[in-house]
């Protein structure tokens, strides 16, 4: 890591949230105020990271232009990438959504952009974003749970990001909650990711349809040209009061509520931030039932409401804004 | 809390581990060196806290005498009590093992001993003991899991005891691991305490015997005059290679291993300390299989062995020594 530079009166940072579906970039000033935003679909080409690396560099250039800056004006760039990343080396070790193994993303982007680049996990940077500017602002202890294709987590403890002894903290999605339950991508059984991620919900909805239950999901996916049961498909199915989706969502919410209770019983944080596509679209329709279950299952009931359980405040910008803050703190 | 006093060149502290079965007291100097130890059976009289309060005061006097000190020479006394305690007020809100609700233990002991008394949870003080002098010495992050009648926990994060926003952190025993599993004392189902505590193991052994399986446990309990399946009963049954006890213990160890993996996946601590009667008696025969399961279930396998999973080093003294350190830091 380079030595800490003298912060100029007005410093600028770019932050990028690099997901398997979309790529969102911001430019901020030294207070984290957003001066420009760019978003586009990620150009995933399995096994070949080059198109995405070029795309990230290009989106950083464009977002700078939008903010009337040059890339050379930036102090640093922060990237949040889904998967197992090493913040020290900037290598993305495993990103199933991007089809990547051991991609030296930080190094490649530094070559392309000629500016310092810092890589981190996507939910880690989202936690930083929510802690700096969002639902966890000023919290001494906070937990982020991002529910999407998988389930990721981030932690703030004693007012600071908690990375753990090996830098591996935050893998909240890999908490076993149903012993000998459904197989998870990680090889264990009954992880919360295999029970309550959007992927798990889709599996359960498909199984119900195959078992002969009526659902509008197939129709909605055909109409909207989606191949996956995205958050927008779920939202439309709920609007149509689809019994299968309602039941599958309720089950996932009950499991997520118990997960939150487990985490609160262990860590007793001030705030739990729930993020990802469903939290963004459904807001308290998604988070409300999770909160209700969690409060019922706190072991210590005194001042339950002091533990806030809320939807992400920054929404889909949490990761990119957090990545800019990570660039700020590490450069 | 009284203002921090000027530490004398040679200051002394007493620490007491107040459990439902036994009561262990130490006197230490300002470096935590143990100058005297006293242990006796706890005089539990359901609904009446007075005999125990008198007993704690008397054991503190005796352990001082052993260390050639007077109670008035002590800077402060620390007490670790099993159950829900409020460290700020010194009130034990709920201690099922002692049959207590809302007992102002700190206040009563200060009246009796005329010295500052600080109350804390029993596993919290054990965590402090292990962090100051035991298996978690110098760790930036550590988790203590105490397996006994129940399952309790304690956490050190960023080098310091983690109490959480409401002061309720550490209730690791109330982590749901079998959704809709056996009923726990707390009212939830499938908590690890209802699956892998000594109480849960006894329930499973009794059920196996009632279902007609052969076991030496009943015989051992009759011979030794025990009414509960204590750690020593389990040790004797293992020595006799009792199939029922072996199977029940293996199942509990598998669940505890998964619990440790869940905690490591979330927090990635440097060390996990397993304590309580079984860990003390069986040492690595108890902790070894827990460690093995946990390592298999880490989501990030790099440098697994950097996360040490070990038996308590201070054994049955962890709580009392930790309570003395708590008295030291809070007085």
PDB file of C-alpha atoms in Angstrom, chain A residues 17 21 82 97 121-124 126-127 130 143-154 170 172-174 177 191-202 229-232 234 248-260 263 272-283 286-288 290-291 309-312 315-316 318:
ATOM      1  CA  UNK A  17     -19.429  -1.690  -7.563  1.00  0.00           C
ATOM      2  CA  UNK A  21     -25.209  -8.240 -13.520  1.00  0.00           C
ATOM      3  CA  UNK A  82     -18.383  -9.950  -5.522  1.00  0.00           C
ATOM      4  CA  UNK A  97     -20.702 -14.524 -10.907  1.00  0.00           C
ATOM      5  CA  UNK A 121     -15.238  -7.402  -1.355  1.00  0.00           C
ATOM      6  CA  UNK A 122     -18.561  -5.982  -2.596  1.00  0.00           C
ATOM      7  CA  UNK A 123     -20.449  -6.287   0.706  1.00  0.00           C
ATOM      8  CA  UNK A 124     -17.446  -5.012   2.668  1.00  0.00           C
ATOM      9  CA  UNK A 126     -21.346  -1.618   0.935  1.00  0.00           C
ATOM     10  CA  UNK A 127     -20.933  -1.844   4.731  1.00  0.00           C
ATOM     11  CA  UNK A 130     -23.748   2.525   4.868  1.00  0.00           C
ATOM     12  CA  UNK A 143     -23.778  -5.735  10.473  1.00  0.00           C
ATOM     13  CA  UNK A 144     -24.617  -5.626   6.758  1.00  0.00           C
ATOM     14  CA  UNK A 145     -26.444  -8.550   5.143  1.00  0.00           C
ATOM     15  CA  UNK A 146     -26.782  -8.355   1.359  1.00  0.00           C
ATOM     16  CA  UNK A 147     -29.337 -10.765  -0.123  1.00  0.00           C
ATOM     17  CA  UNK A 148     -28.967 -11.386  -3.862  1.00  0.00           C
ATOM     18  CA  UNK A 149     -27.656 -14.241  -6.020  1.00  0.00           C
ATOM     19  CA  UNK A 150     -25.794 -15.197  -2.844  1.00  0.00           C
ATOM     20  CA  UNK A 151     -25.802 -13.769   0.676  1.00  0.00           C
ATOM     21  CA  UNK A 152     -22.843 -11.632   1.726  1.00  0.00           C
ATOM     22  CA  UNK A 153     -21.993  -9.773   4.884  1.00  0.00           C
ATOM     23  CA  UNK A 154     -19.896  -6.986   6.349  1.00  0.00           C
ATOM     24  CA  UNK A 170     -18.144 -11.332   6.861  1.00  0.00           C
ATOM     25  CA  UNK A 172     -22.449 -14.496   6.936  1.00  0.00           C
ATOM     26  CA  UNK A 173     -24.152 -16.338   4.048  1.00  0.00           C
ATOM     27  CA  UNK A 174     -22.228 -19.429   5.058  1.00  0.00           C
ATOM     28  CA  UNK A 177     -29.080 -22.933   9.911  1.00  0.00           C
ATOM     29  CA  UNK A 191     -26.076 -22.567   4.794  1.00  0.00           C
ATOM     30  CA  UNK A 192     -28.373 -19.558   4.871  1.00  0.00           C
ATOM     31  CA  UNK A 193     -27.266 -18.794   1.281  1.00  0.00           C
ATOM     32  CA  UNK A 194     -28.711 -22.174   0.203  1.00  0.00           C
ATOM     33  CA  UNK A 195     -31.945 -21.371   2.055  1.00  0.00           C
ATOM     34  CA  UNK A 196     -32.789 -17.710   1.584  1.00  0.00           C
ATOM     35  CA  UNK A 197     -30.787 -16.142  -1.282  1.00  0.00           C
ATOM     36  CA  UNK A 198     -32.624 -15.131  -4.447  1.00  0.00           C
ATOM     37  CA  UNK A 199     -31.112 -18.241  -6.075  1.00  0.00           C
ATOM     38  CA  UNK A 200     -32.581 -20.450  -3.330  1.00  0.00           C
ATOM     39  CA  UNK A 201     -35.962 -18.716  -3.664  1.00  0.00           C
ATOM     40  CA  UNK A 202     -35.906 -19.332  -7.434  1.00  0.00           C
ATOM     41  CA  UNK A 229     -36.233 -14.802 -11.170  1.00  0.00           C
ATOM     42  CA  UNK A 230     -34.878 -11.300 -10.528  1.00  0.00           C
ATOM     43  CA  UNK A 231     -36.103  -8.915  -7.824  1.00  0.00           C
ATOM     44  CA  UNK A 232     -38.328  -7.200 -10.403  1.00  0.00           C
ATOM     45  CA  UNK A 234     -40.576 -11.185  -7.592  1.00  0.00           C
ATOM     46  CA  UNK A 248     -41.352 -18.892  -0.689  1.00  0.00           C
ATOM     47  CA  UNK A 249     -40.591 -15.275   0.274  1.00  0.00           C
ATOM     48  CA  UNK A 250     -42.170 -15.738   3.732  1.00  0.00           C
ATOM     49  CA  UNK A 251     -40.020 -18.804   4.362  1.00  0.00           C
ATOM     50  CA  UNK A 252     -36.854 -16.943   3.303  1.00  0.00           C
ATOM     51  CA  UNK A 253     -37.802 -13.997   5.535  1.00  0.00           C
ATOM     52  CA  UNK A 254     -38.341 -16.316   8.503  1.00  0.00           C
ATOM     53  CA  UNK A 255     -34.878 -17.824   7.995  1.00  0.00           C
ATOM     54  CA  UNK A 256     -33.283 -14.392   7.549  1.00  0.00           C
ATOM     55  CA  UNK A 257     -35.046 -13.222  10.733  1.00  0.00           C
ATOM     56  CA  UNK A 258     -33.554 -16.139  12.658  1.00  0.00           C
ATOM     57  CA  UNK A 259     -30.145 -15.384  11.130  1.00  0.00           C
ATOM     58  CA  UNK A 260     -30.401 -11.777  12.332  1.00  0.00           C
ATOM     59  CA  UNK A 263     -26.097 -12.500  14.970  1.00  0.00           C
ATOM     60  CA  UNK A 272     -28.365  -4.474  11.075  1.00  0.00           C
ATOM     61  CA  UNK A 273     -28.577  -3.197   7.485  1.00  0.00           C
ATOM     62  CA  UNK A 274     -30.338  -5.427   4.940  1.00  0.00           C
ATOM     63  CA  UNK A 275     -29.408  -4.688   1.330  1.00  0.00           C
ATOM     64  CA  UNK A 276     -29.501  -6.098  -2.181  1.00  0.00           C
ATOM     65  CA  UNK A 277     -32.134  -5.997  -4.934  1.00  0.00           C
ATOM     66  CA  UNK A 278     -35.077  -7.238  -2.883  1.00  0.00           C
ATOM     67  CA  UNK A 279     -34.442  -4.812  -0.008  1.00  0.00           C
ATOM     68  CA  UNK A 280     -34.112  -2.002  -2.539  1.00  0.00           C
ATOM     69  CA  UNK A 281     -37.330  -2.776  -4.415  1.00  0.00           C
ATOM     70  CA  UNK A 282     -39.558  -4.024  -1.593  1.00  0.00           C
ATOM     71  CA  UNK A 283     -38.041  -1.977   1.271  1.00  0.00           C
ATOM     72  CA  UNK A 286     -38.912  -7.286   2.660  1.00  0.00           C
ATOM     73  CA  UNK A 287     -37.253  -6.082   5.873  1.00  0.00           C
ATOM     74  CA  UNK A 288     -40.382  -5.776   8.096  1.00  0.00           C
ATOM     75  CA  UNK A 290     -37.337 -10.186   8.997  1.00  0.00           C
ATOM     76  CA  UNK A 291     -37.296  -7.606  11.808  1.00  0.00           C
ATOM     77  CA  UNK A 309     -32.994  -3.640  11.647  1.00  0.00           C
ATOM     78  CA  UNK A 310     -33.412  -1.582   8.496  1.00  0.00           C
ATOM     79  CA  UNK A 311     -33.133  -1.577   4.714  1.00  0.00           C
ATOM     80  CA  UNK A 312     -29.998  -0.134   3.136  1.00  0.00           C
ATOM     81  CA  UNK A 315     -29.598   1.330  -2.102  1.00  0.00           C
ATOM     82  CA  UNK A 316     -27.715   0.324  -5.242  1.00  0.00           C
ATOM     83  CA  UNK A 318     -23.960   1.665  -1.286  1.00  0.00           C
TER      84      UNK A 318
END
